[in-house]
mmCIF file of C-alpha atoms in Angstrom:
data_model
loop_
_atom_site.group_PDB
_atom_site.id
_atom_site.type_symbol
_atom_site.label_atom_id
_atom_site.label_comp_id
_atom_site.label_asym_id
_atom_site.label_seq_id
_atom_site.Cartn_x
_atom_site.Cartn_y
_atom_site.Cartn_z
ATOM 1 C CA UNK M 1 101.627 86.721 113.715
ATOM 2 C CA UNK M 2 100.858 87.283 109.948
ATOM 3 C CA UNK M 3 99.729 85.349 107.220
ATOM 4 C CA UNK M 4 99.935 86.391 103.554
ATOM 5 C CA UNK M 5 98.375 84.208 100.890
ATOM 6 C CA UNK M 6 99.213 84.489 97.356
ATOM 7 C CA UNK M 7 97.126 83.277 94.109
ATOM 8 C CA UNK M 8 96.301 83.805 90.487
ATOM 9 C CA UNK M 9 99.984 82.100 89.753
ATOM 10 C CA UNK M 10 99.606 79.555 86.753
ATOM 11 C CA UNK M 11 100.837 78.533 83.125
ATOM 12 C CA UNK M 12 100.393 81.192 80.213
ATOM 13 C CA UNK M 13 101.502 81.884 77.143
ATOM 14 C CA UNK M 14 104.142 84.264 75.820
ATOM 15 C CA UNK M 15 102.364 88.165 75.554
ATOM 16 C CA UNK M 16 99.721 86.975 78.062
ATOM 17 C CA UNK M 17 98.405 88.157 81.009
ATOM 18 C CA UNK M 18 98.061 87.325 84.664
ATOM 19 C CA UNK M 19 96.694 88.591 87.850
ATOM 20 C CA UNK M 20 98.185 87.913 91.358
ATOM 21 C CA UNK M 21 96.159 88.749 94.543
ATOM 22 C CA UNK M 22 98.283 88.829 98.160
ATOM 23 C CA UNK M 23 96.040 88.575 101.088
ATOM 24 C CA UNK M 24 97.286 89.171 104.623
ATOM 25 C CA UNK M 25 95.317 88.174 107.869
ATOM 26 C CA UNK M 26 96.324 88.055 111.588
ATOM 27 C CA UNK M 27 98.011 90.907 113.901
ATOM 28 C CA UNK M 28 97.956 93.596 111.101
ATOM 29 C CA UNK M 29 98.438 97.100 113.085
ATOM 30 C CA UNK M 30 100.286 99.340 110.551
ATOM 31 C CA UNK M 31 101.735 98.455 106.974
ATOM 32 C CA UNK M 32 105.007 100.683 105.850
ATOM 33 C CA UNK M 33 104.853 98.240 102.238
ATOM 34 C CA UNK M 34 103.722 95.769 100.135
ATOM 35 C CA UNK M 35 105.500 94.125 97.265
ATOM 36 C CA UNK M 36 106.073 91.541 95.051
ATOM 37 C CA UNK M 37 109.269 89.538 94.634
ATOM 38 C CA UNK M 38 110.010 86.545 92.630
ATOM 39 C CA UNK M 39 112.709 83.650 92.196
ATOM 40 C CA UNK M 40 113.898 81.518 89.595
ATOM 41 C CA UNK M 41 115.571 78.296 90.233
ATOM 42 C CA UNK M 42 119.827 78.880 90.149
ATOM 43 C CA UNK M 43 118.777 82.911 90.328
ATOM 44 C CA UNK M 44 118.574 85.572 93.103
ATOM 45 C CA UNK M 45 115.282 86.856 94.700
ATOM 46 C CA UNK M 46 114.315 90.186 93.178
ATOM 47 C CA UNK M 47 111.640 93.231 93.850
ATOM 48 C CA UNK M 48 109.250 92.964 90.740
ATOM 49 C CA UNK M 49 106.990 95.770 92.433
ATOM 50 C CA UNK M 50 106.465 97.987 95.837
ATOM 51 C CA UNK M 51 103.364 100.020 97.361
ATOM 52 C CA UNK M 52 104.925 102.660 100.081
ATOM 53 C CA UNK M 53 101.882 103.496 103.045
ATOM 54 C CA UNK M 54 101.913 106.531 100.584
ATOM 55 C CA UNK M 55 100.697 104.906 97.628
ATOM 56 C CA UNK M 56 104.173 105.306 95.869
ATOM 57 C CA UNK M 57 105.087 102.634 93.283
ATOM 58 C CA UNK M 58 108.537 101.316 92.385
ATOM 59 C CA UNK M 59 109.283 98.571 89.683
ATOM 60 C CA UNK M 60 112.123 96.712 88.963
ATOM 61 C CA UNK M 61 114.054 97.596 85.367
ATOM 62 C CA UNK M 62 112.827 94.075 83.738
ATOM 63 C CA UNK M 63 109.003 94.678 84.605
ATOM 64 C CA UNK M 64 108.798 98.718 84.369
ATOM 65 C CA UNK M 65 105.833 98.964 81.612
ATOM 66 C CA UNK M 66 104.669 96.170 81.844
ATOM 67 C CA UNK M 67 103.513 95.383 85.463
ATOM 68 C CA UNK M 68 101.126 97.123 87.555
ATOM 69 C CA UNK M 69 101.160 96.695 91.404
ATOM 70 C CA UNK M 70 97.917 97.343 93.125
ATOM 71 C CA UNK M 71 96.049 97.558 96.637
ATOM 72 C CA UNK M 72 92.883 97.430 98.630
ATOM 73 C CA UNK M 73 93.742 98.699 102.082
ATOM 74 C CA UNK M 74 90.544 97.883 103.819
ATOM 75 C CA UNK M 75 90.807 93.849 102.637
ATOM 76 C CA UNK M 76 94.427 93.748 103.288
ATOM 77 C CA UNK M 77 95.499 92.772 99.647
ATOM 78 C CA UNK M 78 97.707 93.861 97.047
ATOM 79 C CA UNK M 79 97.653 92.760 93.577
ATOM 80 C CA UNK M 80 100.147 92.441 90.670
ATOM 81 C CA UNK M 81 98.935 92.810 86.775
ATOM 82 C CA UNK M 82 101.227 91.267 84.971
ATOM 83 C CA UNK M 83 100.816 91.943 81.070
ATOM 84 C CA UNK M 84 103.118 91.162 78.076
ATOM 85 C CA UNK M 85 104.821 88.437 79.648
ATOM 86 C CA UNK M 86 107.781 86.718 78.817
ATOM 87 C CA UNK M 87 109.718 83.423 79.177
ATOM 88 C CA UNK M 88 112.002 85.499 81.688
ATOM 89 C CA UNK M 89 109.073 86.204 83.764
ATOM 90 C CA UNK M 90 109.337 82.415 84.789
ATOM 91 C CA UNK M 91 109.600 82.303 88.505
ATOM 92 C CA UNK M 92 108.016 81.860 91.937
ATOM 93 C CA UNK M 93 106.281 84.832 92.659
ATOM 94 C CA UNK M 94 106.446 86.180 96.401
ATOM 95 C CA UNK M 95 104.494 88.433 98.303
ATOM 96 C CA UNK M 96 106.165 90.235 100.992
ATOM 97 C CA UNK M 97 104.328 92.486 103.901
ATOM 98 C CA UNK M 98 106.770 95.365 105.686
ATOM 99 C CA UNK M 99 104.880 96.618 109.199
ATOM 100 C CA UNK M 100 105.850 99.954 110.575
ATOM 101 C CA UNK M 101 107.437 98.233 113.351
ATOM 102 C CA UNK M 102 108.676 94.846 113.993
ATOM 103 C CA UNK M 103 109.276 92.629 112.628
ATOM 104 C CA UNK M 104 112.736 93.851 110.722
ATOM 105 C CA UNK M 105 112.471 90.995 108.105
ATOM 106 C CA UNK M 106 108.924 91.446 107.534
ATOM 107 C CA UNK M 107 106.464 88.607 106.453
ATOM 108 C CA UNK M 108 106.893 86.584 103.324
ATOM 109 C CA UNK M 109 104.153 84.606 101.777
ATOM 110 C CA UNK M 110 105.016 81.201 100.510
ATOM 111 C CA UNK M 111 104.744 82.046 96.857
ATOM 112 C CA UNK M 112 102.591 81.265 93.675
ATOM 113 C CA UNK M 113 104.602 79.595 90.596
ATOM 114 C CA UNK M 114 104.235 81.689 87.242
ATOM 115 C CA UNK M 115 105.462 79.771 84.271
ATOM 116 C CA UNK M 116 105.651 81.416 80.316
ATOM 117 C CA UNK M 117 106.145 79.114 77.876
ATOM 118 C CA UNK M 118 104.457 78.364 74.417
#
């Protein structure tokens, strides 16, 4: 059993800045990933960012430049920098642990609202 908690989510204003934190407790053995996904209401859930075991990073298309995934791999936690943000950025913000092994669908935490607005 895992548990991932996410915070930092809040309201800010168009152009600013924000800083999630993911922290994941319980039966951790061996993480394959770590990533960020998000949802707006009426909208499909999409990556925003990934950390591979490696260190590689992947972004998605609407966040490439502007967000920065991080990790610390002796706390457990991965962060998201989220900088020039937009009204499209609006969303709940999910963090999302992959092990090695099982489970297949991985753990999901239960996700920090980010609102842009003026």
């Amino acid at each position: 059993q895992v548990q991932l908690v996410e915070s930092g989510g809040g309201l800010v204003q168009p152009g600013g800045s924000l800083r999630l934190s993911c922290a994941a407790s319980g039966s951790i053995f061996s993480i394959n990933a770590m990533g960020w996904h998000r949802q707006a209401p009426g909208k499909q859930r999409e990556l925003v960012a990934v950390i591979s075991r490696g260190g590689v990073r992947n972004y998605g298309e609407s966040v490439k430049g502007r967000f920065t995934i991080s990790r610390d791999i002796a706390k457990n936690t991965v962060y998201l920098q989220m900088d020039s943000l937009k009204p499209e950025d609006t969303a709940v913000y999910y963090c999302k642990l992959e092990p090695t092994t099982v489970p297949a669908t991985g753990y999901w935490g239960q996700g920090t609202s980010v609102t842009v607005s003026s």
